[in-house]
C-alpha cells in the first residue's frame, strides 16, 4: 500500500528489512548498540562484522535517539540505529521516546541527504510497546514529515508479520485527508 503526500510517499509492506534497496535502513537497536535478537540480529547478520565494529566505536545511543553507521554488505548506504523505549506501562515517557526515534531518524536522513529510508516497527517486539499505539505514533510522525519536509522523499515501513502490517494499515487512515488516494499493490 502506498500513499503520496506533498513532499514524498509512504509505503507499508510486509517484508525483511535487510533486503531493502534504500539509502538508509533503520535498526531497532538497544542503548549499548550491542546487537541482539529480532531485527537487530537480522541486520547485523546480513551486514557482516563491520557493522558491530562501527557500533563499538560509537559506544552507545540514548533511548529515543538515532546514530548512523555504514551498512556493511547491505545494499543501503547507512544503517540508522534508533533505540526504542522498553514498555513499562506507559507512564515513563514511552510514547514521546518512540516518537523521538522516528523524528531523530528522519532528521538524520535530512542531514545526510538520504532520499529513501526503511523503518521496522520499532519497540513492538522484545520491547513490548503495544502495537496499535506504536503504529499511530510512527505514522503520525512520518505523515507529518511528508506533509512538511524533505528529504527523505520515500519512506517505507517494512513490517515482518501480518499482524504488524495490519496494525499499521489500520492506523494509517486517521492521518490521511478525506479522499486521499491509497494505492494498493
Ligand atoms: P524491539 O526490541 O525494538 O522491540 P524487535 O526486533 O524485537 O525490536 O522487534 C521489532 C519489530 O521488528 C517486530 O515487529 C519484529 O517482528 C520485527 N522484525 C524482526 N525481524 C525483522 C526483519 N528482518 N525485518 C523487519 N522487521 C523485523
PDB file of C-alpha atoms and ligand atoms in Angstrom:
ATOM      1  CA  UNK A   1       0.000   0.000   0.000  1.00  0.00           C
ATOM      2  CA  UNK A   2       1.300   3.434  -0.960  1.00  0.00           C
ATOM      3  CA  UNK A   3       0.185   6.983  -0.221  1.00  0.00           C
ATOM      4  CA  UNK A   4       1.530  10.173  -1.797  1.00  0.00           C
ATOM      5  CA  UNK A   5       1.988  13.386   0.180  1.00  0.00           C
ATOM      6  CA  UNK A   6       3.180  16.897  -0.686  1.00  0.00           C
ATOM      7  CA  UNK A   7       6.849  16.014  -0.148  1.00  0.00           C
ATOM      8  CA  UNK A   8       7.065  12.303  -0.870  1.00  0.00           C
ATOM      9  CA  UNK A   9       5.457   8.918  -0.430  1.00  0.00           C
ATOM     10  CA  UNK A  10       4.845   6.401   2.328  1.00  0.00           C
ATOM     11  CA  UNK A  11       4.754   2.681   1.635  1.00  0.00           C
ATOM     12  CA  UNK A  12       3.557  -0.029   4.039  1.00  0.00           C
ATOM     13  CA  UNK A  13       4.602  -3.542   3.163  1.00  0.00           C
ATOM     14  CA  UNK A  14       5.372  -6.923   4.614  1.00  0.00           C
ATOM     15  CA  UNK A  15       8.998  -7.955   4.301  1.00  0.00           C
ATOM     16  CA  UNK A  16      12.507  -8.390   5.623  1.00  0.00           C
ATOM     17  CA  UNK A  17      14.160  -5.002   6.047  1.00  0.00           C
ATOM     18  CA  UNK A  18      17.588  -6.481   5.267  1.00  0.00           C
ATOM     19  CA  UNK A  19      16.511  -6.847   1.617  1.00  0.00           C
ATOM     20  CA  UNK A  20      15.627  -3.170   1.204  1.00  0.00           C
ATOM     21  CA  UNK A  21      17.333  -1.122  -1.505  1.00  0.00           C
ATOM     22  CA  UNK A  22      17.100   2.274   0.146  1.00  0.00           C
ATOM     23  CA  UNK A  23      19.658   4.839   1.272  1.00  0.00           C
ATOM     24  CA  UNK A  24      19.082   4.197   4.978  1.00  0.00           C
ATOM     25  CA  UNK A  25      17.819   1.129   6.843  1.00  0.00           C
ATOM     26  CA  UNK A  26      16.676   1.763  10.403  1.00  0.00           C
ATOM     27  CA  UNK A  27      17.643  -0.752  13.075  1.00  0.00           C
ATOM     28  CA  UNK A  28      15.678  -1.160  16.318  1.00  0.00           C
ATOM     29  CA  UNK A  29      18.828  -1.262  18.445  1.00  0.00           C
ATOM     30  CA  UNK A  30      19.496  -1.347  22.177  1.00  0.00           C
ATOM     31  CA  UNK A  31      21.172   1.508  24.057  1.00  0.00           C
ATOM     32  CA  UNK A  32      24.517  -0.302  24.182  1.00  0.00           C
ATOM     33  CA  UNK A  33      24.428  -0.891  20.392  1.00  0.00           C
ATOM     34  CA  UNK A  34      25.470  -4.381  21.408  1.00  0.00           C
ATOM     35  CA  UNK A  35      23.408  -6.316  18.891  1.00  0.00           C
ATOM     36  CA  UNK A  36      20.670  -8.719  19.904  1.00  0.00           C
ATOM     37  CA  UNK A  37      17.772 -10.702  18.529  1.00  0.00           C
ATOM     38  CA  UNK A  38      14.883  -9.625  16.322  1.00  0.00           C
ATOM     39  CA  UNK A  39      15.514  -7.108  13.603  1.00  0.00           C
ATOM     40  CA  UNK A  40      18.816  -6.059  15.220  1.00  0.00           C
ATOM     41  CA  UNK A  41      20.221  -9.575  14.935  1.00  0.00           C
ATOM     42  CA  UNK A  42      18.971  -9.927  11.370  1.00  0.00           C
ATOM     43  CA  UNK A  43      20.553  -6.639  10.264  1.00  0.00           C
ATOM     44  CA  UNK A  44      23.902  -7.452  11.895  1.00  0.00           C
ATOM     45  CA  UNK A  45      23.923 -10.939  10.367  1.00  0.00           C
ATOM     46  CA  UNK A  46      23.170  -9.587   6.909  1.00  0.00           C
ATOM     47  CA  UNK A  47      25.526  -6.603   7.102  1.00  0.00           C
ATOM     48  CA  UNK A  48      28.532  -8.543   8.439  1.00  0.00           C
ATOM     49  CA  UNK A  49      31.073  -7.753  11.162  1.00  0.00           C
ATOM     50  CA  UNK A  50      31.965  -4.191  10.131  1.00  0.00           C
ATOM     51  CA  UNK A  51      28.601  -3.060  11.492  1.00  0.00           C
ATOM     52  CA  UNK A  52      29.457  -4.215  15.013  1.00  0.00           C
ATOM     53  CA  UNK A  53      32.939  -2.696  14.736  1.00  0.00           C
ATOM     54  CA  UNK A  54      31.396   0.690  13.937  1.00  0.00           C
ATOM     55  CA  UNK A  55      28.822   0.301  16.727  1.00  0.00           C
ATOM     56  CA  UNK A  56      31.601  -0.403  19.238  1.00  0.00           C
ATOM     57  CA  UNK A  57      33.361   2.812  18.257  1.00  0.00           C
ATOM     58  CA  UNK A  58      30.157   4.794  18.835  1.00  0.00           C
ATOM     59  CA  UNK A  59      29.858   3.289  22.311  1.00  0.00           C
ATOM     60  CA  UNK A  60      26.068   3.525  22.636  1.00  0.00           C
ATOM     61  CA  UNK A  61      22.990   5.631  21.934  1.00  0.00           C
ATOM     62  CA  UNK A  62      20.428   7.076  24.383  1.00  0.00           C
ATOM     63  CA  UNK A  63      16.810   5.891  24.205  1.00  0.00           C
ATOM     64  CA  UNK A  64      14.829   7.966  21.709  1.00  0.00           C
ATOM     65  CA  UNK A  65      17.890   8.964  19.684  1.00  0.00           C
ATOM     66  CA  UNK A  66      19.426   7.735  16.423  1.00  0.00           C
ATOM     67  CA  UNK A  67      23.019   7.276  15.236  1.00  0.00           C
ATOM     68  CA  UNK A  68      24.327   6.310  11.804  1.00  0.00           C
ATOM     69  CA  UNK A  69      26.909   3.756  10.704  1.00  0.00           C
ATOM     70  CA  UNK A  70      27.838   2.358   7.328  1.00  0.00           C
ATOM     71  CA  UNK A  71      25.844  -0.642   6.142  1.00  0.00           C
ATOM     72  CA  UNK A  72      28.483  -3.340   5.552  1.00  0.00           C
ATOM     73  CA  UNK A  73      27.259  -5.835   2.967  1.00  0.00           C
ATOM     74  CA  UNK A  74      23.725  -4.415   2.833  1.00  0.00           C
ATOM     75  CA  UNK A  75      22.533  -2.559  -0.255  1.00  0.00           C
ATOM     76  CA  UNK A  76      21.887   0.580   1.810  1.00  0.00           C
ATOM     77  CA  UNK A  77      24.385   3.432   2.336  1.00  0.00           C
ATOM     78  CA  UNK A  78      23.716   3.688   6.056  1.00  0.00           C
ATOM     79  CA  UNK A  79      22.203   1.814   8.958  1.00  0.00           C
ATOM     80  CA  UNK A  80      20.472   4.170  11.375  1.00  0.00           C
ATOM     81  CA  UNK A  81      20.429   2.673  14.865  1.00  0.00           C
ATOM     82  CA  UNK A  82      17.487   4.014  16.842  1.00  0.00           C
ATOM     83  CA  UNK A  83      16.794   2.987  20.422  1.00  0.00           C
ATOM     84  CA  UNK A  84      13.131   2.472  21.265  1.00  0.00           C
ATOM     85  CA  UNK A  85      11.757   2.587  24.801  1.00  0.00           C
ATOM     86  CA  UNK A  86      11.178  -0.610  26.751  1.00  0.00           C
ATOM     87  CA  UNK A  87       7.427  -0.628  27.569  1.00  0.00           C
ATOM     88  CA  UNK A  88       6.926  -0.107  31.291  1.00  0.00           C
ATOM     89  CA  UNK A  89       3.169   0.501  31.358  1.00  0.00           C
ATOM     90  CA  UNK A  90       3.042   3.830  29.557  1.00  0.00           C
ATOM     91  CA  UNK A  91       3.805   6.323  32.359  1.00  0.00           C
ATOM     92  CA  UNK A  92       7.541   6.512  31.769  1.00  0.00           C
ATOM     93  CA  UNK A  93       7.553   8.732  28.697  1.00  0.00           C
ATOM     94  CA  UNK A  94       7.462   5.777  26.325  1.00  0.00           C
ATOM     95  CA  UNK A  95       5.234   7.487  23.717  1.00  0.00           C
ATOM     96  CA  UNK A  96       7.423  10.589  23.477  1.00  0.00           C
ATOM     97  CA  UNK A  97      10.552   8.462  23.288  1.00  0.00           C
ATOM     98  CA  UNK A  98       9.100   6.333  20.497  1.00  0.00           C
ATOM     99  CA  UNK A  99       8.052   9.445  18.541  1.00  0.00           C
ATOM    100  CA  UNK A 100      11.580  10.746  19.043  1.00  0.00           C
ATOM    101  CA  UNK A 101      13.028   7.598  17.447  1.00  0.00           C
ATOM    102  CA  UNK A 102      11.203   8.367  14.210  1.00  0.00           C
ATOM    103  CA  UNK A 103      11.844  12.129  14.454  1.00  0.00           C
ATOM    104  CA  UNK A 104      15.586  11.756  15.032  1.00  0.00           C
ATOM    105  CA  UNK A 105      15.903   9.159  12.263  1.00  0.00           C
ATOM    106  CA  UNK A 106      14.135  11.434   9.768  1.00  0.00           C
ATOM    107  CA  UNK A 107      16.234  14.424  10.877  1.00  0.00           C
ATOM    108  CA  UNK A 108      19.411  12.393  10.413  1.00  0.00           C
ATOM    109  CA  UNK A 109      18.248  11.356   6.940  1.00  0.00           C
ATOM    110  CA  UNK A 110      17.764  15.033   6.120  1.00  0.00           C
ATOM    111  CA  UNK A 111      21.260  15.916   7.391  1.00  0.00           C
ATOM    112  CA  UNK A 112      22.937  13.125   5.436  1.00  0.00           C
ATOM    113  CA  UNK A 113      20.854  13.597   2.306  1.00  0.00           C
ATOM    114  CA  UNK A 114      19.291  10.122   2.445  1.00  0.00           C
ATOM    115  CA  UNK A 115      16.433  10.228  -0.054  1.00  0.00           C
ATOM    116  CA  UNK A 116      14.859   6.914   0.900  1.00  0.00           C
ATOM    117  CA  UNK A 117      14.568   5.187   4.274  1.00  0.00           C
ATOM    118  CA  UNK A 118      13.094   1.926   5.558  1.00  0.00           C
ATOM    119  CA  UNK A 119      11.795   1.521   9.106  1.00  0.00           C
ATOM    120  CA  UNK A 120      10.852  -1.620  11.019  1.00  0.00           C
ATOM    121  CA  UNK A 121       8.173  -1.449  13.711  1.00  0.00           C
ATOM    122  CA  UNK A 122      10.431  -0.011  16.428  1.00  0.00           C
ATOM    123  CA  UNK A 123       9.894  -1.268  20.006  1.00  0.00           C
ATOM    124  CA  UNK A 124       6.938  -3.592  19.327  1.00  0.00           C
ATOM    125  CA  UNK A 125       8.923  -6.819  19.591  1.00  0.00           C
ATOM    126  CA  UNK A 126      11.048  -7.641  22.622  1.00  0.00           C
ATOM    127  CA  UNK A 127      10.451  -4.102  23.987  1.00  0.00           C
ATOM    128  CA  UNK A 128       6.665  -4.868  24.091  1.00  0.00           C
ATOM    129  CA  UNK A 129       5.299  -1.433  23.104  1.00  0.00           C
ATOM    130  CA  UNK A 130       1.566  -2.001  22.348  1.00  0.00           C
ATOM    131  CA  UNK A 131       1.251  -2.413  18.609  1.00  0.00           C
ATOM    132  CA  UNK A 132      -1.756  -0.195  17.792  1.00  0.00           C
ATOM    133  CA  UNK A 133      -0.359   2.705  19.822  1.00  0.00           C
ATOM    134  CA  UNK A 134       3.112   2.299  18.314  1.00  0.00           C
ATOM    135  CA  UNK A 135       1.675   2.265  14.793  1.00  0.00           C
ATOM    136  CA  UNK A 136      -0.233   5.502  15.416  1.00  0.00           C
ATOM    137  CA  UNK A 137       2.869   7.208  16.841  1.00  0.00           C
ATOM    138  CA  UNK A 138       5.102   6.089  13.968  1.00  0.00           C
ATOM    139  CA  UNK A 139       2.645   7.054  11.240  1.00  0.00           C
ATOM    140  CA  UNK A 140       1.813  10.374  12.931  1.00  0.00           C
ATOM    141  CA  UNK A 141       5.471  11.422  12.829  1.00  0.00           C
ATOM    142  CA  UNK A 142       6.072  10.076   9.324  1.00  0.00           C
ATOM    143  CA  UNK A 143       2.963  11.608   7.696  1.00  0.00           C
ATOM    144  CA  UNK A 144       3.691  14.988   9.342  1.00  0.00           C
ATOM    145  CA  UNK A 145       7.192  14.817   7.902  1.00  0.00           C
ATOM    146  CA  UNK A 146       5.928  14.016   4.411  1.00  0.00           C
ATOM    147  CA  UNK A 147       3.441  16.899   4.546  1.00  0.00           C
ATOM    148  CA  UNK A 148       6.041  19.478   5.576  1.00  0.00           C
ATOM    149  CA  UNK A 149       9.623  18.353   4.941  1.00  0.00           C
ATOM    150  CA  UNK A 150      12.058  16.600   2.649  1.00  0.00           C
ATOM    151  CA  UNK A 151      14.257  14.584   2.264  1.00  0.00           C
ATOM    152  CA  UNK A 152      13.727  11.664   2.714  1.00  0.00           C
ATOM    153  CA  UNK A 153      11.167  11.575  -0.078  1.00  0.00           C
ATOM    154  CA  UNK A 154      10.432   7.875   0.094  1.00  0.00           C
ATOM    155  CA  UNK A 155       9.624   6.261   3.431  1.00  0.00           C
ATOM    156  CA  UNK A 156       8.969   2.538   3.667  1.00  0.00           C
ATOM    157  CA  UNK A 157       7.568   0.773   6.743  1.00  0.00           C
ATOM    158  CA  UNK A 158       8.810  -2.802   6.331  1.00  0.00           C
ATOM    159  CA  UNK A 159       6.717  -4.980   8.619  1.00  0.00           C
ATOM    160  CA  UNK A 160       7.707  -8.512   9.359  1.00  0.00           C
ATOM    161  CA  UNK A 161       4.448 -10.299  10.090  1.00  0.00           C
ATOM    162  CA  UNK A 162       0.797  -9.953   9.005  1.00  0.00           C
ATOM    163  CA  UNK A 163      -0.405  -8.767  12.432  1.00  0.00           C
ATOM    164  CA  UNK A 164       2.068  -5.892  12.446  1.00  0.00           C
ATOM    165  CA  UNK A 165       1.266  -4.941   8.852  1.00  0.00           C
ATOM    166  CA  UNK A 166      -2.480  -4.933   9.666  1.00  0.00           C
ATOM    167  CA  UNK A 167      -1.940  -2.691  12.693  1.00  0.00           C
ATOM    168  CA  UNK A 168      -0.111  -0.098  10.577  1.00  0.00           C
ATOM    169  CA  UNK A 169      -2.700  -0.321   7.789  1.00  0.00           C
ATOM    170  CA  UNK A 170      -5.483   0.243  10.332  1.00  0.00           C
ATOM    171  CA  UNK A 171      -3.717   3.208  11.914  1.00  0.00           C
ATOM    172  CA  UNK A 172      -2.958   4.969   8.632  1.00  0.00           C
ATOM    173  CA  UNK A 173      -6.485   6.238   7.881  1.00  0.00           C
ATOM    174  CA  UNK A 174      -6.529   8.748  10.729  1.00  0.00           C
ATOM    175  CA  UNK A 175      -3.586  10.623   9.144  1.00  0.00           C
ATOM    176  CA  UNK A 176      -4.994  10.912   5.622  1.00  0.00           C
ATOM    177  CA  UNK A 177      -7.100  13.715   4.190  1.00  0.00           C
ATOM    178  CA  UNK A 178     -10.654  12.861   3.114  1.00  0.00           C
ATOM    179  CA  UNK A 179     -10.435  11.381  -0.378  1.00  0.00           C
ATOM    180  CA  UNK A 180      -6.659  10.965  -0.295  1.00  0.00           C
ATOM    181  CA  UNK A 181      -5.800   8.052  -2.568  1.00  0.00           C
ATOM    182  CA  UNK A 182      -4.301   4.828  -1.244  1.00  0.00           C
ATOM    183  CA  UNK A 183      -2.623   2.757  -3.939  1.00  0.00           C
ATOM    184  CA  UNK A 184      -2.922  -0.971  -3.210  1.00  0.00           C
ATOM    185  CA  UNK A 185      -0.185  -3.063  -4.804  1.00  0.00           C
TER     186      UNK A 185
HETATM  187  P1  LIG B   1      12.421  -4.049  19.809  1.00  0.00           P
HETATM  188  O1  LIG B   1      13.477  -4.577  20.740  1.00  0.00           O
HETATM  189  O2  LIG B   1      12.641  -2.580  19.449  1.00  0.00           O
HETATM  190  O3  LIG B   1      11.043  -4.360  20.251  1.00  0.00           O
HETATM  191  P2  LIG B   1      12.432  -6.290  17.861  1.00  0.00           P
HETATM  192  O4  LIG B   1      13.497  -6.584  16.863  1.00  0.00           O
HETATM  193  O5  LIG B   1      12.252  -7.256  18.992  1.00  0.00           O
HETATM  194  O6  LIG B   1      12.739  -4.792  18.403  1.00  0.00           O
HETATM  195  O7  LIG B   1      11.048  -6.138  17.123  1.00  0.00           O
HETATM  196  C1  LIG B   1      10.688  -5.027  16.349  1.00  0.00           C
HETATM  197  C2  LIG B   1       9.900  -5.482  15.130  1.00  0.00           C
HETATM  198  O8  LIG B   1      10.822  -5.925  14.134  1.00  0.00           O
HETATM  199  C3  LIG B   1       8.949  -6.658  15.384  1.00  0.00           C
HETATM  200  O9  LIG B   1       7.716  -6.382  14.703  1.00  0.00           O
HETATM  201  C4  LIG B   1       9.677  -7.835  14.711  1.00  0.00           C
HETATM  202  O10 LIG B   1       8.755  -8.825  14.235  1.00  0.00           O
HETATM  203  C5  LIG B   1      10.309  -7.113  13.552  1.00  0.00           C
HETATM  204  N1  LIG B   1      11.378  -7.809  12.813  1.00  0.00           N
HETATM  205  C6  LIG B   1      12.146  -8.864  13.173  1.00  0.00           C
HETATM  206  N2  LIG B   1      12.997  -9.183  12.181  1.00  0.00           N
HETATM  207  C7  LIG B   1      12.755  -8.322  11.142  1.00  0.00           C
HETATM  208  C8  LIG B   1      13.290  -8.137   9.829  1.00  0.00           C
HETATM  209  N3  LIG B   1      14.266  -8.905   9.351  1.00  0.00           N
HETATM  210  N4  LIG B   1      12.768  -7.124   9.059  1.00  0.00           N
HETATM  211  C9  LIG B   1      11.790  -6.319   9.512  1.00  0.00           C
HETATM  212  N5  LIG B   1      11.260  -6.436  10.749  1.00  0.00           N
HETATM  213  C10 LIG B   1      11.727  -7.429  11.553  1.00  0.00           C
END
